[in-house]
Structures are given as structure tokens and as C-alpha cells.
Amino acid sequence: MTQATRAASRDWVNGIVAPAVVIMMEACWLYAWFIWLGRWSYLAWQRPPLSLATVIFLLGASFIATRFFLGRRWAFGKIQAAIIGCGLLAVIVATRLDYGGGYGLLSTGWFGYAARLAWHFFSEPNPLVIAPFIGVYLWWRGIALGRSLLSFDDVYRSFALGFVALIALLLICGSGSGTSSFQGLTSTIGIEVAGFFFFGLTALALANLKEIRERLLQGEGVSSSFSRRWLYVILLVIGGITLVGIGIATIFSADFVSLITKFMSLAYQLLISGITYIFVPIGFIVALLVYIARLLASLVTRAQVQPFSPQDMMDPDEAIQYIAPRGMPAGLVLGIKIAALVLIIAVIVYFLAGAIFRMRARKIKSDIEEVHESLFSWAFFKKDLALLFGMLLQFFRRKKKEAGIPAETVPEWYTTGTVREPLSIREMYRNLLWTAANARLARRDYETPGEYARRVGRAVPEGSQPLHQFTRLYLDVRYGEIPADDAKVQTATRLWRELRRVLTGSE
Amino acid sequence: MLGSYWLFIAGSLLLLSILLHQIPLLLLSLLFFLAVGAGKLWNRYCLSRVEYRRKLSADHVFFGEEVQLEVDIANRKALPLPWIHVEDEMPAQVTFLKGRTTESHKANRVVLNNLLSVSWYHRVKRRYPIRCEHRGYFAFGPARIRSGDLFGFFNKEMDTEPVEYLTVYPRIVPLEKLGIPSRQPLGDIRTRRHIFQDPILTLGIREYQAGDSLKRIHWKSTARLQKLQTKIFEPTTTIDMGVFVDVRTVKPPYWGSIRELLEMVIMVAASVANHALKEGYPVGLYVNQNRWFSSEPVRIPPSQNPDQLRFILEALAKLHTSETWPIAEMVAREAPNLAWGSTVVVISAMPSPALASTLLNLKRAGRSVALVRVGKGGDLLERNGIPVYNVPADTAWRQLDSVALGGKP
């Protein structure tokens, strides 16, 4: 492993946050499709084939497994077998967790239940039968992500794919929105759209960061505060964009409140699912440990030990209750709880200490003196704000002014040769160009007014001086946007008349 | 990456969302528009009011000394820069003690990369210690600054022209042994034969003697004493020394250069000039190559100016490998301009018969000449009666503590 690879593996932004947001981006657009699939009237499922948490779990687990096994120096066949084996196990576990069916966690009866549902699938379609196949697809997507370097191009491709997939889904939903099964679907998908953009843009930004960093000297020359500052800015800006987008979109929607409520409930659901995924295995392990302890104790006391039968822990409340099985001595439960707490704290401290040591080591190694200094002052900030508003005001004024000007028509002198005075300086210049063109001195496309004036000046020496003066006045008005006062307009008119006389040869 | 199609895509999606009454599609188009629009705006203003400066702690240093390079990036606006990448061109001859540089497509140049995140109204300074292990005149800069939007859709760059220069003087070592004729510089400067007199420094007056120039008559004293009085001037004791440096290091007619040999020649020239100036001689420098960006040769007339050593060292620092004229031609052209009694010291790694002939002519004309031969190249000139001092070049010049001018005068 090179120094750069080691440094990259230590970088938590690229090592943890970037893959996590890519997985979330994928999960958002895939889940939107699953929601649509769940609403299909033919299937009458009334639920997506897999929950959002399961989608995230499968993508994440697949990604981690792929990265882990590819990092081993194993034979390729062995790696393949390990990833596929883990995939099958994860798909079964995920399906089992998503579709409890009232069976205990380790109850073998669940398989019979699943087999029955599969047998009757064509007469009574059940999402449980489809879920493993979708799980396998998700595992495959996770493998693809795990194998890629998550470079900017990879993430951009994934983002573009998800973007197109979401547009296609929304168009399909839009075309079938009249059917009752899709009622309210569009507002449901809104959250996934917002989530996709939030995570997608974050993933793009982080991939961009990674690419820029890697282009440099393997981390050398990169400011120590680079990743941290970048991440804050990314979250702030993308969060702002997403909120503004949601805000504007919901103004046009009657489902404003439901959308917000849906978002909140989704967040709650995710939290609960997360707790479930974390606490159920922990509860199971604790129950197993307790069982082993009681079994060992029974060897001494010769007491009867009940067989190990974990209950269904899909309901978090039940699961948490199950962690403290009934009939256990209170002291033992307390001891186990304290031990678990100490273990968790020790793990956290271990990881934190490791991170701090690594950070210190990196700091000592790079050790380029860096000084940060704030230039902020309220006076500057107020000046900048005033400048910004001034620019905006000028922009809108100009727009308004331009809007007030009627569409340019062919000037009268162009067709009739009659010039109705007074003319503005720009009109006079336009007329002069027309007059010069008639005298075979047309301005060429590539010529600037100055260059044109010099060329005409050489061709018609007596007009050189007034033409240069007139061009200067025109440039001020046209490009300098300096308003011409009456004196300047009068001077320009005098010069224009003189030039017309020279060019047409009239007295 | 998105080109100018993004507005079209966002507009089309917006239109579709209105036609289909699709709020999520509206949200999608809005988010797309906002994201790309924010990127576009960011890209437009990212390099406005961004200042980049570099500063060296010293612009003249001696060989082997350390200087500090400070790069200063300031963002004087409310828009934070999530990333800003500065590629600053640096001379390859200096050694960065901290930080790392990458190769440049230009010869003898490297690129110092700085990737930073600069928040609003913020300044970041980074300091790099540099060791100067090569003589020369080095340019730091120009720099290319690149920044862009958050998402990598767009990026923008600008070049900053200002360049800082660093002069690294050649190495100076003490001369271990000197054996050049005593009447001439590098030896005893006291002379009994006061051939030249300085008309500015009046020593006193005496009675007029037949043959005295009328220019020397002191009219005020003559009027006071009613006798013609002649001014006596102080004899001048300053004997100039012209150090001629030959940058050729390969035998003619071949072209090219042996870098180490040239560095040795320059080091010997700097050491000789330093020694002579310390001893009180007016020393000048002549090199058979043109100054930078000039058609004039390197020519510093002898002087006792306190800054003369600096002038000489600066000129030596800027020497490169190309020879403009043969050294013999240079000596023949410049030596007559030196004051009578001056010593011509030629330092060459590749003395030629033409040089020997020129030096011999000067010697016959009453000049004192000496040749310092660096290395074993060129032709031996002792048989012509020209004093030759040999400086061996078989050791690395960086490791030398002193220069021994061996050989017989």
C-alpha cells in the first residue's frame, strides 16, 4: 500500500462520507422506482418491495464487502465466492428483516412461509417473492460502486443515470396520474427527488474534491483545513439549494403540509430502522451471551435451562424489551448493561484516539507553516452588500430600459435616403456606416470602430480627423455607457454632417 | 462539463412539469436549475478579488543560505472558495525544505502546488523554507490560479504575472596561497615608484623647477610668496585588478559546458575578487558573455566602491554557460582600458594558445598578467613565461573549504 493510499484511507471524508453519499444518492432514485412498483394496481402490494433502510443496507453492505474482499490478497475466484456468498446471506437477512410475517428471528418456519408465498405468487403476487431479486440487483449495484474508484466521472455517470431515471419515472407517473393507484404518488416521490439531489450534488462535490487532491502531489501542498472547510461549505450550499427548491416547489403544491410531514416521518422511519438494524443484532448477541452464561452456570447448579429461542425482534420496542429477558436476576442485567456500555465507550475512545494520533502524526509530517487571518469587517461587508444591490438594481433598470425600447426597425434613411433629425449618437454612427458602405468603405466584421476609423482615415484623409473624434464620442456612448450631454450630441452632429459631406462628396 | 445546455434542460423540464402538473418534476427542474445556476455564478465570481502574492525573506543570499518563501492568498469577497489551486512556477535549483514540487514542462522549472479552501474575507499564508544550493539569478513565478464551482461543472483560471527574483551569490572560500608578483595586486601593494600622481590629492607645494607644467603652479601661493610655486600631488597607490572570467569549459571547437567546472571557475573568480577587495585593491570583472537581455558584455570596471563586491557577485551569480566571445578577444579588447600597472588575472578552465598569445603581448607591453587554470583542460602556458596558477577540479567544489592557487609564477 503506497503512502498516498494510506493517507487516503485515513481521510474520513473520502473514506466514509463520499461513499455514503453516493450510496444514498443511488438509494434515493432506486427507492423512488420501488415506491412506484409498490403502487402498481396489478400487483396490489401497497408497499415498496423493500424499505428504504433495506435498500441502503444492501447497497452499503455490498459496497463495504466488495472493498474489503478486494483489499485482500486472495485469488480472484475466492474473492468472487466471498462477495457472492456475503451477498446471498445479506439478501436473505434483509428480506427476512423486511418481511417478518410474525415469525421469530431464527424461526425456520419463516422459510416455509416464504415458500408458500412463492408458490402462490401468480395467483396472489406478494412483494416478498420479488424482494430477493431486487436485493440481488442492489447487491450488484453495490459491487459496481465498490469496484469503482468513485472518481468524478464515476459519480457523474451515476448522477446522470439517476437523474434520467427520475425524469423517466416522473414522466411515467405523470402520464398515469389519472389512475387511482398513483394518487398522491408524486408528492411521495418529491422527498426522494430532493434527497437524490442533496446526496447527488454532495457526492459530485466530494468527488471533485477528491480528484483535485489526487491530481496534486499525493496530498502534499494541500491545506490541512481543506477537507473540513470544503465539507462545511458543501453541506451549507447544497442544503440551502435543496431547501430553496423544496420551498419554491411546495408553493405550487397543495400537498405542502403532507410533503413536510412525509419528510419528517421518513426521517423518523430511517432513525427507527437504523436503531433496529443496530440494536436487534446487539440484543441477539446479548441474549446469546446470557444463554451461554446460564448454560455454564447450570453445569454447576444443575438447574434446568430453557432452550435458546429468540423472539421476533422486528418491533424495536419488543426488541429492546427482549434485551432484558424476563426471569433474569436484576444484578446480572445491570452488570451486562454496564459491561455493554463500557465496551461501547471503549470502542468509541479507541477510534477517537486513533484518529487524533493520526491527525497529529500527519500534522507533524507536513508541518508547512500556515497562517490564517480573517479580513472580515462590517464596513467591507456592508460595502459589498451595497455593491451587490446596486448591481442588481442597475441590471433590472437596464432590463426595464431595454424593454421600453421598441424593437429595432429598418431606419427610414435606409430605404428612402431621408434622414429625420435629431438623431442620437448611435443612430448617427449607424447612418455613417451606411453612408460609408455606399462609398465602398463598408466596415468589415472583424474591425473594431478604431480600426475602421483608421482605414477610412487613410482612404479619405480629409475625413480622418473628424472621424476619429466622432468615433471617440460613439465609443463613449456605446461601450463606456457614458450618457452624452447636449454639447456632445451637438459636436457629434456637426462631425457627422461634415463626414457625410466628405463621404458623399456633396456640398 | 454541462456546457450551455443546462439552461435548455432546466427549461424543458420546467415546461414538462407545468404541462403534466407534476410537482416533483418541477422540484427536479428547480433543483437542477439552482444547482447549475449556483455553479455558474460561483464560477463567474470565484476569482474576483482574489489576491495572490509571494514574498521572499531576502532577495540576495549567499550560497548555502536559507530564505523563506511566503505565499499569500487572500479572498476579499463574501463568496467563499471551497477550493483554489495555485500553480506557482519555481526554479528547480532551489531546494524546498518543506512541501513538495512537481515537474514542469519548462526546463529548470518546477511547480509548487497549493490547494486551499479559503472562506469569505479570509487570507491564508503558507511559508516554505528554501535552501539555496545553486548560484544563480532565479525567478519565482508567474503563477496560475484556478478555482471553480463546488460540483466540478465549471472552472476558471487566471495568470498572475508578477515575478520575484532571488540572487544567489557564488560560493566564496578563502584563498589558501597566493603567489602573484609582489608589484602587482594579490601581493604587496606598496610601491616605491610613484609613477602616477593623483591631481585631486595635493600633498604640498615647492619652488618651481624648470620643466614643471604650468598646470601645476599654485597661483595663490605664488602671489603670496612672489615666487613661482608648484603643487606636489600625492602619488597614487591604487593598482587596479581586472578579473577576466572565461565561461568556456570544453575544448574548442566543441560547444557545450561542464557545469561543475564552470561553477568552480566562478567560485574561484568570486574568491579572488573578494580577497583582493579585502586587501584594498580596486577590482573589476570582465566575462566573455553578454549580460541578460542585453548585447553588452559583462563588464564592471575596477573600483573601490563599498558595493563593488556586491556588483561583482551579482554579475557572477547571473552567469550562464554560453560563451559570446573567445576570452582572448575579450582580454585584448578590455585590457587596454585598464590603468597602467593593473594586473590582468584570467580565470579559465580551457586556456587556449590564442589566450596565451594575448597575455604574452600584454606582458611585453608592461602589464602584469596571471592565469588561474581550473582543472586540467586547455594548453599549458608556463613555457611562455606567463605565471599560471592551477586549481584542481577533481574534488567537488561544494565540499571545498579553501582554494589553493598552486604553481609557479
JSON list of C-alpha atoms in Angstrom, two decimals, chain A residues 152-153 156 163 166-167 170-171 173-174 186-187 190 193-194 197 201 204-205 208 212-213 215-218 220-223 225-226 229-230 233-234 237-238 241-242 244-246 248-249 252-253 366-376 380-381 384 387 391, chain B residues 1-2 9 13 16 20-28 30-32 34-35 38 42 45 49 68 74-78 80-85 98-102 111 113-128 146 149-153:
[
{"chain": "A", "resi": 152, "resn": "PHE", "atom": "CA", "xyz": [-15.69, 12.43, -10.54]},
{"chain": "A", "resi": 153, "resn": "ASP", "atom": "CA", "xyz": [-16.54, 10.68, -13.81]},
{"chain": "A", "resi": 156, "resn": "TYR", "atom": "CA", "xyz": [-21.15, 12.00, -12.57]},
{"chain": "A", "resi": 163, "resn": "PHE", "atom": "CA", "xyz": [-31.30, 11.96, -12.98]},
{"chain": "A", "resi": 166, "resn": "LEU", "atom": "CA", "xyz": [-36.04, 10.00, -12.07]},
{"chain": "A", "resi": 167, "resn": "ILE", "atom": "CA", "xyz": [-37.21, 12.05, -15.06]},
{"chain": "A", "resi": 170, "resn": "LEU", "atom": "CA", "xyz": [-41.86, 11.18, -13.14]},
{"chain": "A", "resi": 171, "resn": "LEU", "atom": "CA", "xyz": [-42.97, 11.20, -16.76]},
{"chain": "A", "resi": 173, "resn": "CYS", "atom": "CA", "xyz": [-46.14, 8.83, -13.14]},
{"chain": "A", "resi": 174, "resn": "GLY", "atom": "CA", "xyz": [-47.37, 11.97, -14.88]},
{"chain": "A", "resi": 186, "resn": "THR", "atom": "CA", "xyz": [-45.98, 12.37, -6.99]},
{"chain": "A", "resi": 187, "resn": "SER", "atom": "CA", "xyz": [-45.87, 14.13, -3.64]},
{"chain": "A", "resi": 190, "resn": "GLY", "atom": "CA", "xyz": [-40.80, 14.54, -4.05]},
{"chain": "A", "resi": 193, "resn": "VAL", "atom": "CA", "xyz": [-36.13, 13.72, -5.64]},
{"chain": "A", "resi": 194, "resn": "ALA", "atom": "CA", "xyz": [-34.91, 16.22, -3.08]},
{"chain": "A", "resi": 197, "resn": "PHE", "atom": "CA", "xyz": [-30.29, 15.99, -5.43]},
{"chain": "A", "resi": 201, "resn": "LEU", "atom": "CA", "xyz": [-24.67, 17.10, -5.50]},
{"chain": "A", "resi": 204, "resn": "LEU", "atom": "CA", "xyz": [-20.29, 15.26, -7.00]},
{"chain": "A", "resi": 205, "resn": "ALA", "atom": "CA", "xyz": [-18.71, 17.95, -4.88]},
{"chain": "A", "resi": 208, "resn": "ASN", "atom": "CA", "xyz": [-14.48, 16.87, -7.33]},
{"chain": "A", "resi": 212, "resn": "ILE", "atom": "CA", "xyz": [-8.34, 17.81, -7.29]},
{"chain": "A", "resi": 213, "resn": "ARG", "atom": "CA", "xyz": [-6.47, 16.40, -4.32]},
{"chain": "A", "resi": 215, "resn": "ARG", "atom": "CA", "xyz": [-4.10, 15.48, -9.09]},
{"chain": "A", "resi": 216, "resn": "LEU", "atom": "CA", "xyz": [-1.68, 17.12, -6.73]},
{"chain": "A", "resi": 217, "resn": "LEU", "atom": "CA", "xyz": [1.27, 15.64, -5.02]},
{"chain": "A", "resi": 218, "resn": "GLN", "atom": "CA", "xyz": [-0.49, 12.86, -3.21]},
{"chain": "A", "resi": 220, "resn": "GLU", "atom": "CA", "xyz": [1.29, 17.36, -0.29]},
{"chain": "A", "resi": 221, "resn": "GLY", "atom": "CA", "xyz": [0.56, 21.03, -0.75]},
{"chain": "A", "resi": 222, "resn": "VAL", "atom": "CA", "xyz": [-3.00, 20.52, 0.39]},
{"chain": "A", "resi": 223, "resn": "SER", "atom": "CA", "xyz": [-4.00, 22.71, 3.26]},
{"chain": "A", "resi": 225, "resn": "SER", "atom": "CA", "xyz": [-8.12, 22.56, 6.74]},
{"chain": "A", "resi": 226, "resn": "PHE", "atom": "CA", "xyz": [-9.07, 21.78, 3.17]},
{"chain": "A", "resi": 229, "resn": "ARG", "atom": "CA", "xyz": [-13.83, 23.58, 5.23]},
{"chain": "A", "resi": 230, "resn": "TRP", "atom": "CA", "xyz": [-14.90, 22.05, 1.94]},
{"chain": "A", "resi": 233, "resn": "VAL", "atom": "CA", "xyz": [-19.38, 24.70, 2.51]},
{"chain": "A", "resi": 234, "resn": "ILE", "atom": "CA", "xyz": [-20.79, 21.76, 0.56]},
{"chain": "A", "resi": 237, "resn": "VAL", "atom": "CA", "xyz": [-24.73, 25.34, -0.03]},
{"chain": "A", "resi": 238, "resn": "ILE", "atom": "CA", "xyz": [-26.36, 22.10, -1.12]},
{"chain": "A", "resi": 241, "resn": "ILE", "atom": "CA", "xyz": [-30.25, 24.81, -2.63]},
{"chain": "A", "resi": 242, "resn": "THR", "atom": "CA", "xyz": [-32.39, 21.82, -1.66]},
{"chain": "A", "resi": 244, "resn": "VAL", "atom": "CA", "xyz": [-34.97, 26.67, -1.57]},
{"chain": "A", "resi": 245, "resn": "GLY", "atom": "CA", "xyz": [-36.01, 24.17, -4.25]},
{"chain": "A", "resi": 246, "resn": "ILE", "atom": "CA", "xyz": [-38.44, 22.42, -1.92]},
{"chain": "A", "resi": 248, "resn": "ILE", "atom": "CA", "xyz": [-40.47, 27.04, -4.20]},
{"chain": "A", "resi": 249, "resn": "ALA", "atom": "CA", "xyz": [-41.94, 23.73, -5.38]},
{"chain": "A", "resi": 252, "resn": "PHE", "atom": "CA", "xyz": [-47.28, 25.39, -6.20]},
{"chain": "A", "resi": 253, "resn": "SER", "atom": "CA", "xyz": [-48.37, 22.24, -4.45]},
{"chain": "A", "resi": 366, "resn": "SER", "atom": "CA", "xyz": [3.50, 18.09, 6.71]},
{"chain": "A", "resi": 367, "resn": "ASP", "atom": "CA", "xyz": [4.42, 20.90, 9.08]},
{"chain": "A", "resi": 368, "resn": "ILE", "atom": "CA", "xyz": [4.27, 23.65, 6.49]},
{"chain": "A", "resi": 369, "resn": "GLU", "atom": "CA", "xyz": [3.69, 26.82, 8.41]},
{"chain": "A", "resi": 370, "resn": "GLU", "atom": "CA", "xyz": [0.23, 28.09, 7.63]},
{"chain": "A", "resi": 371, "resn": "VAL", "atom": "CA", "xyz": [-1.30, 31.26, 8.97]},
{"chain": "A", "resi": 372, "resn": "HIS", "atom": "CA", "xyz": [-5.00, 32.03, 8.70]},
{"chain": "A", "resi": 373, "resn": "GLU", "atom": "CA", "xyz": [-6.20, 35.55, 9.03]},
{"chain": "A", "resi": 374, "resn": "SER", "atom": "CA", "xyz": [-9.69, 36.96, 8.81]},
{"chain": "A", "resi": 375, "resn": "LEU", "atom": "CA", "xyz": [-10.18, 40.02, 6.64]},
{"chain": "A", "resi": 376, "resn": "PHE", "atom": "CA", "xyz": [-13.77, 40.43, 7.63]},
{"chain": "A", "resi": 380, "resn": "PHE", "atom": "CA", "xyz": [-16.38, 45.83, 3.93]},
{"chain": "A", "resi": 381, "resn": "PHE", "atom": "CA", "xyz": [-19.37, 43.58, 4.18]},
{"chain": "A", "resi": 384, "resn": "ASP", "atom": "CA", "xyz": [-20.14, 44.62, -0.71]},
{"chain": "A", "resi": 387, "resn": "LEU", "atom": "CA", "xyz": [-22.43, 46.98, -4.37]},
{"chain": "A", "resi": 391, "resn": "MET", "atom": "CA", "xyz": [-25.55, 45.88, -9.45]},
{"chain": "B", "resi": 1, "resn": "MET", "atom": "CA", "xyz": [-18.89, 19.86, -18.48]},
{"chain": "B", "resi": 2, "resn": "LEU", "atom": "CA", "xyz": [-22.53, 20.83, -18.85]},
{"chain": "B", "resi": 9, "resn": "ILE", "atom": "CA", "xyz": [-32.54, 21.12, -19.97]},
{"chain": "B", "resi": 13, "resn": "LEU", "atom": "CA", "xyz": [-38.11, 20.08, -17.51]},
{"chain": "B", "resi": 16, "resn": "LEU", "atom": "CA", "xyz": [-42.89, 19.49, -18.89]},
{"chain": "B", "resi": 20, "resn": "LEU", "atom": "CA", "xyz": [-48.04, 17.42, -16.68]},
{"chain": "B", "resi": 21, "resn": "HIS", "atom": "CA", "xyz": [-48.89, 19.27, -13.43]},
{"chain": "B", "resi": 22, "resn": "GLN", "atom": "CA", "xyz": [-46.03, 17.39, -11.84]},
{"chain": "B", "resi": 23, "resn": "ILE", "atom": "CA", "xyz": [-44.72, 18.96, -8.64]},
{"chain": "B", "resi": 24, "resn": "PRO", "atom": "CA", "xyz": [-41.79, 16.54, -8.25]},
{"chain": "B", "resi": 25, "resn": "LEU", "atom": "CA", "xyz": [-40.75, 17.27, -11.82]},
{"chain": "B", "resi": 26, "resn": "LEU", "atom": "CA", "xyz": [-41.00, 20.97, -11.02]},
{"chain": "B", "resi": 27, "resn": "LEU", "atom": "CA", "xyz": [-38.86, 20.32, -7.95]},
{"chain": "B", "resi": 28, "resn": "LEU", "atom": "CA", "xyz": [-36.39, 18.38, -10.06]},
{"chain": "B", "resi": 30, "resn": "LEU", "atom": "CA", "xyz": [-35.82, 23.78, -9.90]},
{"chain": "B", "resi": 31, "resn": "LEU", "atom": "CA", "xyz": [-33.10, 21.87, -8.09]},
{"chain": "B", "resi": 32, "resn": "PHE", "atom": "CA", "xyz": [-31.26, 21.31, -11.34]},
{"chain": "B", "resi": 34, "resn": "LEU", "atom": "CA", "xyz": [-30.49, 26.11, -8.79]},
{"chain": "B", "resi": 35, "resn": "ALA", "atom": "CA", "xyz": [-27.55, 23.72, -8.61]},
{"chain": "B", "resi": 38, "resn": "ALA", "atom": "CA", "xyz": [-25.22, 28.37, -8.41]},
{"chain": "B", "resi": 42, "resn": "TRP", "atom": "CA", "xyz": [-19.76, 30.69, -8.42]},
{"chain": "B", "resi": 45, "resn": "TYR", "atom": "CA", "xyz": [-17.11, 35.37, -9.47]},
{"chain": "B", "resi": 49, "resn": "ARG", "atom": "CA", "xyz": [-10.98, 39.98, -5.67]},
{"chain": "B", "resi": 68, "resn": "GLN", "atom": "CA", "xyz": [11.72, 31.82, 3.43]},
{"chain": "B", "resi": 74, "resn": "ALA", "atom": "CA", "xyz": [-6.50, 36.43, 0.06]},
{"chain": "B", "resi": 75, "resn": "ASN", "atom": "CA", "xyz": [-10.16, 36.21, -0.77]},
{"chain": "B", "resi": 76, "resn": "ARG", "atom": "CA", "xyz": [-11.58, 39.71, -0.30]},
{"chain": "B", "resi": 77, "resn": "LYS", "atom": "CA", "xyz": [-15.21, 38.97, -1.01]},
{"chain": "B", "resi": 78, "resn": "ALA", "atom": "CA", "xyz": [-18.22, 37.39, 0.59]},
{"chain": "B", "resi": 80, "resn": "PRO", "atom": "CA", "xyz": [-16.14, 31.57, -0.07]},
{"chain": "B", "resi": 81, "resn": "LEU", "atom": "CA", "xyz": [-13.85, 29.50, -2.22]},
{"chain": "B", "resi": 82, "resn": "PRO", "atom": "CA", "xyz": [-14.25, 25.81, -1.46]},
{"chain": "B", "resi": 83, "resn": "TRP", "atom": "CA", "xyz": [-11.15, 25.13, -3.48]},
{"chain": "B", "resi": 84, "resn": "ILE", "atom": "CA", "xyz": [-8.47, 27.25, -5.01]},
{"chain": "B", "resi": 85, "resn": "HIS", "atom": "CA", "xyz": [-5.47, 25.72, -6.69]},
{"chain": "B", "resi": 98, "resn": "LYS", "atom": "CA", "xyz": [9.18, 21.62, 3.37]},
{"chain": "B", "resi": 99, "resn": "GLY", "atom": "CA", "xyz": [6.49, 20.98, 0.85]},
{"chain": "B", "resi": 100, "resn": "ARG", "atom": "CA", "xyz": [6.99, 19.23, -2.44]},
{"chain": "B", "resi": 101, "resn": "THR", "atom": "CA", "xyz": [7.13, 20.42, -6.01]},
{"chain": "B", "resi": 102, "resn": "THR", "atom": "CA", "xyz": [6.15, 18.73, -9.26]},
{"chain": "B", "resi": 111, "resn": "VAL", "atom": "CA", "xyz": [5.72, 23.82, -9.94]},
{"chain": "B", "resi": 113, "resn": "ASN", "atom": "CA", "xyz": [1.15, 23.43, -5.84]},
{"chain": "B", "resi": 114, "resn": "ASN", "atom": "CA", "xyz": [-1.09, 24.91, -3.22]},
{"chain": "B", "resi": 115, "resn": "LEU", "atom": "CA", "xyz": [-4.61, 23.68, -2.81]},
{"chain": "B", "resi": 116, "resn": "LEU", "atom": "CA", "xyz": [-6.58, 25.55, -0.25]},
{"chain": "B", "resi": 117, "resn": "SER", "atom": "CA", "xyz": [-10.03, 26.28, 0.90]},
{"chain": "B", "resi": 118, "resn": "VAL", "atom": "CA", "xyz": [-10.47, 29.97, 1.60]},
{"chain": "B", "resi": 119, "resn": "SER", "atom": "CA", "xyz": [-13.58, 31.19, 3.33]},
{"chain": "B", "resi": 120, "resn": "TRP", "atom": "CA", "xyz": [-15.09, 34.65, 2.87]},
{"chain": "B", "resi": 121, "resn": "TYR", "atom": "CA", "xyz": [-12.88, 37.62, 3.70]},
{"chain": "B", "resi": 122, "resn": "HIS", "atom": "CA", "xyz": [-10.03, 35.37, 4.54]},
{"chain": "B", "resi": 123, "resn": "ARG", "atom": "CA", "xyz": [-6.32, 35.22, 3.99]},
{"chain": "B", "resi": 124, "resn": "VAL", "atom": "CA", "xyz": [-4.07, 32.20, 4.12]},
{"chain": "B", "resi": 125, "resn": "LYS", "atom": "CA", "xyz": [-0.30, 32.45, 4.26]},
{"chain": "B", "resi": 126, "resn": "ARG", "atom": "CA", "xyz": [1.96, 29.49, 3.78]},
{"chain": "B", "resi": 127, "resn": "ARG", "atom": "CA", "xyz": [5.66, 29.66, 4.48]},
{"chain": "B", "resi": 128, "resn": "TYR", "atom": "CA", "xyz": [8.22, 27.46, 2.81]},
{"chain": "B", "resi": 146, "resn": "ARG", "atom": "CA", "xyz": [-7.61, 28.01, -10.72]},
{"chain": "B", "resi": 149, "resn": "ASP", "atom": "CA", "xyz": [-17.82, 25.85, -8.57]},
{"chain": "B", "resi": 150, "resn": "LEU", "atom": "CA", "xyz": [-18.46, 23.29, -5.88]},
{"chain": "B", "resi": 151, "resn": "PHE", "atom": "CA", "xyz": [-19.57, 20.48, -8.09]},
{"chain": "B", "resi": 152, "resn": "GLY", "atom": "CA", "xyz": [-16.85, 20.44, -10.70]},
{"chain": "B", "resi": 153, "resn": "PHE", "atom": "CA", "xyz": [-19.16, 21.51, -13.51]}
]
